[in-house]
mmCIF file of C-alpha atoms in Angstrom:
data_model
loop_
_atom_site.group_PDB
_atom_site.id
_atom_site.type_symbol
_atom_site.label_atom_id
_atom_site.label_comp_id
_atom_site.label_asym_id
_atom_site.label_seq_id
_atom_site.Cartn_x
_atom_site.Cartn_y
_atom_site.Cartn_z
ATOM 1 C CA UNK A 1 46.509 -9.653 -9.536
ATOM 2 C CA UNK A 2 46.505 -9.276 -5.778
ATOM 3 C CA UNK A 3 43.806 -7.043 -4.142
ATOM 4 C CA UNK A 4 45.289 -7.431 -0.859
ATOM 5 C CA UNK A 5 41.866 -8.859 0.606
ATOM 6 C CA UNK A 6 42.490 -12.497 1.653
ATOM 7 C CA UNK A 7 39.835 -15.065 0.216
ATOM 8 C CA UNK A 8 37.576 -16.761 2.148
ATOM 9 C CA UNK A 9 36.182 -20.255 2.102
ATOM 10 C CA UNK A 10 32.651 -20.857 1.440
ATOM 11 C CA UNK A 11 32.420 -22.761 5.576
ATOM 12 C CA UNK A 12 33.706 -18.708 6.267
ATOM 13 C CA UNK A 13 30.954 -17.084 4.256
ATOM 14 C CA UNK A 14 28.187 -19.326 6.080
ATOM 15 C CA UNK A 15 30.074 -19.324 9.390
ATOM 16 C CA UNK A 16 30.052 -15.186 9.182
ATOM 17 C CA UNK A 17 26.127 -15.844 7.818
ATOM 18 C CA UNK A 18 24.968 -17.446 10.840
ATOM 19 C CA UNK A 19 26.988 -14.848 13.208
ATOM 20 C CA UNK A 20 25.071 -12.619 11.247
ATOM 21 C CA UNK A 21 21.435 -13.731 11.754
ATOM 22 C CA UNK A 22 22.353 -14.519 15.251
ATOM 23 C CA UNK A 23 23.426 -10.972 15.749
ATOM 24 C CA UNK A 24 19.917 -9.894 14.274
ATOM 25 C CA UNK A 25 18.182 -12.630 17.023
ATOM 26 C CA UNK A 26 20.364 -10.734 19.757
ATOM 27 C CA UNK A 27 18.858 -7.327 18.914
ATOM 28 C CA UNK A 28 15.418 -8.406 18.631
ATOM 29 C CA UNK A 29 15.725 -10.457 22.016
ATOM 30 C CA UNK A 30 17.203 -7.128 23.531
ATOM 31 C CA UNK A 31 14.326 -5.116 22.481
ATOM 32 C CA UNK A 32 11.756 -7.965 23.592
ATOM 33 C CA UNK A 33 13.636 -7.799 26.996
ATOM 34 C CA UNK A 34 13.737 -4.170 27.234
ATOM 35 C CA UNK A 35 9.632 -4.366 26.623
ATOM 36 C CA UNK A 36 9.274 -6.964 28.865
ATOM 37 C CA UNK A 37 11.433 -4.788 31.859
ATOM 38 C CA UNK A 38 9.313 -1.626 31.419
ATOM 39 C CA UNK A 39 5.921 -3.307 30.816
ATOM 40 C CA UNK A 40 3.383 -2.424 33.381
ATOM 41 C CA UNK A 41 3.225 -5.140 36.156
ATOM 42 C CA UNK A 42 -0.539 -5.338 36.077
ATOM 43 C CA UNK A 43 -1.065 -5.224 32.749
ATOM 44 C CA UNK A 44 -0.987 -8.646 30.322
ATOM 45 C CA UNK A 45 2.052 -9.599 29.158
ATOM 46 C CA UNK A 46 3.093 -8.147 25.462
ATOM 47 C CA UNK A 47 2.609 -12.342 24.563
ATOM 48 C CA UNK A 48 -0.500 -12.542 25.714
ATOM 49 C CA UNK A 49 -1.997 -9.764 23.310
ATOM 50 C CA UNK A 50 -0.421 -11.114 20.501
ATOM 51 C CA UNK A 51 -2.649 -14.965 21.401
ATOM 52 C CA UNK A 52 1.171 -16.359 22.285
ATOM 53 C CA UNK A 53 1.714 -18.617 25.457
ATOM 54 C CA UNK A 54 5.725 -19.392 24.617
ATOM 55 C CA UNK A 55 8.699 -17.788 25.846
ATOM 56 C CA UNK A 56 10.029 -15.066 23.814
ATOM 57 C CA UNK A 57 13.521 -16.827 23.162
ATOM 58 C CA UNK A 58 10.966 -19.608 21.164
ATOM 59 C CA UNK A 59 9.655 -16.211 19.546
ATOM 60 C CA UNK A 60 12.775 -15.234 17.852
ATOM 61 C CA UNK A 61 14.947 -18.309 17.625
ATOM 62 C CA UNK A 62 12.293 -20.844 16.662
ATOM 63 C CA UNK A 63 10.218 -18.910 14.840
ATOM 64 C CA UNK A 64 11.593 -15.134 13.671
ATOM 65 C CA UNK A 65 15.175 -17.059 12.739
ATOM 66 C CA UNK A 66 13.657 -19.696 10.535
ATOM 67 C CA UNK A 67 11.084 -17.030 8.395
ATOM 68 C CA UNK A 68 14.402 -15.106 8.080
ATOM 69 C CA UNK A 69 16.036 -18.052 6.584
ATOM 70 C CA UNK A 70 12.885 -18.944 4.341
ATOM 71 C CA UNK A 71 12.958 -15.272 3.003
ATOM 72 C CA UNK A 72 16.323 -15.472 2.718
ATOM 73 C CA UNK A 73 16.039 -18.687 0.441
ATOM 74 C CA UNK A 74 13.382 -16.703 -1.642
ATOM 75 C CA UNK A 75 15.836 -13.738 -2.075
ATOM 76 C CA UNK A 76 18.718 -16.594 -3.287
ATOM 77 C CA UNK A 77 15.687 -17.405 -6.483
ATOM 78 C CA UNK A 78 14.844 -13.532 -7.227
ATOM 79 C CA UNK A 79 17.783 -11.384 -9.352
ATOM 80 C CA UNK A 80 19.724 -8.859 -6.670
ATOM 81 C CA UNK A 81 17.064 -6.962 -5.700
ATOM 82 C CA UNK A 82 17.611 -2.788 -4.127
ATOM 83 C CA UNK A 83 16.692 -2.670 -0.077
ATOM 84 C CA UNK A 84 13.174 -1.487 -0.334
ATOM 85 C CA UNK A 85 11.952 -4.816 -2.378
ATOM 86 C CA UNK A 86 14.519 -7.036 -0.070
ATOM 87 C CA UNK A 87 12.345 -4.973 2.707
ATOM 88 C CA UNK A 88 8.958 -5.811 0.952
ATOM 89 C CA UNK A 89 10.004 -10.071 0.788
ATOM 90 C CA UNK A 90 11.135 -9.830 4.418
ATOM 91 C CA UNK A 91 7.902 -8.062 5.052
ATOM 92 C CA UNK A 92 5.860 -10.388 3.501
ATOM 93 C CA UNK A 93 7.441 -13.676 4.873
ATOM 94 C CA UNK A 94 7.045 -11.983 8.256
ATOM 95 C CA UNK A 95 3.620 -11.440 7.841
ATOM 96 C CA UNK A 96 2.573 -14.866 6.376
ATOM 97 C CA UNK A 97 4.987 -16.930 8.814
ATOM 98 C CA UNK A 98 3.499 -15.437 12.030
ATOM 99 C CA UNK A 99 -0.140 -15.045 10.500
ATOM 100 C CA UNK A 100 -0.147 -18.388 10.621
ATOM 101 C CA UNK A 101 -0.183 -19.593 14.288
ATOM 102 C CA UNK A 102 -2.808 -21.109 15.370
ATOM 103 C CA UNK A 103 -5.611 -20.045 17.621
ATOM 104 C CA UNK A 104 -6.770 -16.681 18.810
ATOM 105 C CA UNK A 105 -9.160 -14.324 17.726
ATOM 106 C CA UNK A 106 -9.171 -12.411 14.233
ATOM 107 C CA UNK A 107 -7.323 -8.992 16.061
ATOM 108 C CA UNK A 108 -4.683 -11.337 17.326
ATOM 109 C CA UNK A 109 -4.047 -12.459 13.976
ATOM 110 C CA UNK A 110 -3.458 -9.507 12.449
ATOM 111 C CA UNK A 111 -1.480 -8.647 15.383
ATOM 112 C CA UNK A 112 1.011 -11.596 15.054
ATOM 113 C CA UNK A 113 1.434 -10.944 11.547
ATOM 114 C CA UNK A 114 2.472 -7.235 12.048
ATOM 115 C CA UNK A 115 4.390 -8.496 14.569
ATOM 116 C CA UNK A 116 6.727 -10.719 12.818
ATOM 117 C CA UNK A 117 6.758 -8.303 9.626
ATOM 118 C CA UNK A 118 8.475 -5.934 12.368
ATOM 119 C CA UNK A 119 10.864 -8.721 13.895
ATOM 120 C CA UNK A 120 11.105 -9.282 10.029
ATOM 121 C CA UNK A 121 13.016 -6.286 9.101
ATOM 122 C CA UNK A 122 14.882 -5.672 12.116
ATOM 123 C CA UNK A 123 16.483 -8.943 10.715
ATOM 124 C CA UNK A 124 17.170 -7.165 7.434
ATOM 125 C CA UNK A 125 18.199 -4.596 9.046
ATOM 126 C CA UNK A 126 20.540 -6.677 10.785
ATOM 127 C CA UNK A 127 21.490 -8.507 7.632
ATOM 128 C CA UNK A 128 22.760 -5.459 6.303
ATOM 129 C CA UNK A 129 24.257 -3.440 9.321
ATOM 130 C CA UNK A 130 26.440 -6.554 11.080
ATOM 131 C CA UNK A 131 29.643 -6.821 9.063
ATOM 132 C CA UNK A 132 31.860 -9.751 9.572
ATOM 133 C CA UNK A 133 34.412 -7.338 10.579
ATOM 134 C CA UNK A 134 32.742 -6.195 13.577
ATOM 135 C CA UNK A 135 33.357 -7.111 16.966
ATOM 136 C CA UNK A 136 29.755 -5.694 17.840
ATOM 137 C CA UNK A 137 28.235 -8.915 15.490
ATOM 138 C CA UNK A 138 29.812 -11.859 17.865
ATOM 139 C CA UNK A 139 28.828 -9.173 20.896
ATOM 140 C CA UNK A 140 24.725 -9.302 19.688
ATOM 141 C CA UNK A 141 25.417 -13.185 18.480
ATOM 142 C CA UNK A 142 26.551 -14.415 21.806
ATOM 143 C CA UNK A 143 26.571 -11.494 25.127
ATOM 144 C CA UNK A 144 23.732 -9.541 24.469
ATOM 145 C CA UNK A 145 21.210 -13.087 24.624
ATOM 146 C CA UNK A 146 22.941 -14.275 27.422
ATOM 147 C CA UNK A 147 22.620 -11.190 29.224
ATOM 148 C CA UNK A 148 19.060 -10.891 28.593
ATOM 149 C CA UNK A 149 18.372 -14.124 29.916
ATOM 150 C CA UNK A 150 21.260 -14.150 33.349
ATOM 151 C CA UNK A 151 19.135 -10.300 34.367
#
């Protein structure tokens, strides 16, 4: 029986999965850039407070990409699981991942860690609002980084 809907090969399904977490790096570098342009001038940087001496492209492509790809590998060993517990796991791995940089004072642990449980779930959010059929997912994936780091 034809459905109409072409199939896809499996190099399509991963191809569309990394456009898909890159489009979830692209809106959490947009928001870090947006903090960054209306953070006070005097003030200390948003990294500083958090204990973190790296640029914020390290922040979400080194470090907030690869905890979303570890909790995504611990969502591939649970059953299907509804949003709120998928939100809970992201949450978690967030938490743990960032809790455990090194150095810094007690606050600025707990700080990291809430930190990356929020970059966290703006990549599930991600995960489930960029759809393959979107030309806003290659637009986050690709423009929106570049733009953020040309301005």
């Amino acid at each position: 029986m034809n459905t109409g809907i072409p199939k896809r090969s499996g190099r399509m399904d991963m191809g569309f999965y990394a456009l898909n977490k890159l489009a979830s790096a692209g809106i959490v570098v947009l928001l870090l850039s947006l903090l960054d342009w209306v953070w006070p001038p005097g003030a200390d940087r948003a990294s500083e407070w958090l204990g973190l001496y790296l640029p914020q492209e390290h922040w979400v492509y080194g470090y907030a990409l690869t905890a979303s790809l570890a909790a995504d590998a611990i969502l591939s060993f649970l059953p299907s699981l509804h949003k709120g517990k998928q939100a809970a796991v992201y949450g978690a791995v967030g938490f743990l991942f960032f809790a455990l940089f090194t150095g810094g004072s007690p606050e600025q642990l707990w700080l990291r860690a809430a930190a990356g449980a929020l970059t966290l779930l703006i990549f599930l959010w991600g995960k489930h609002t960029f759809s393959s059929n979107s030309l806003a997912t290659p637009f986050f994936a690709l423009a929106v980084p570049l733009l953020c780091w040309v301005i």
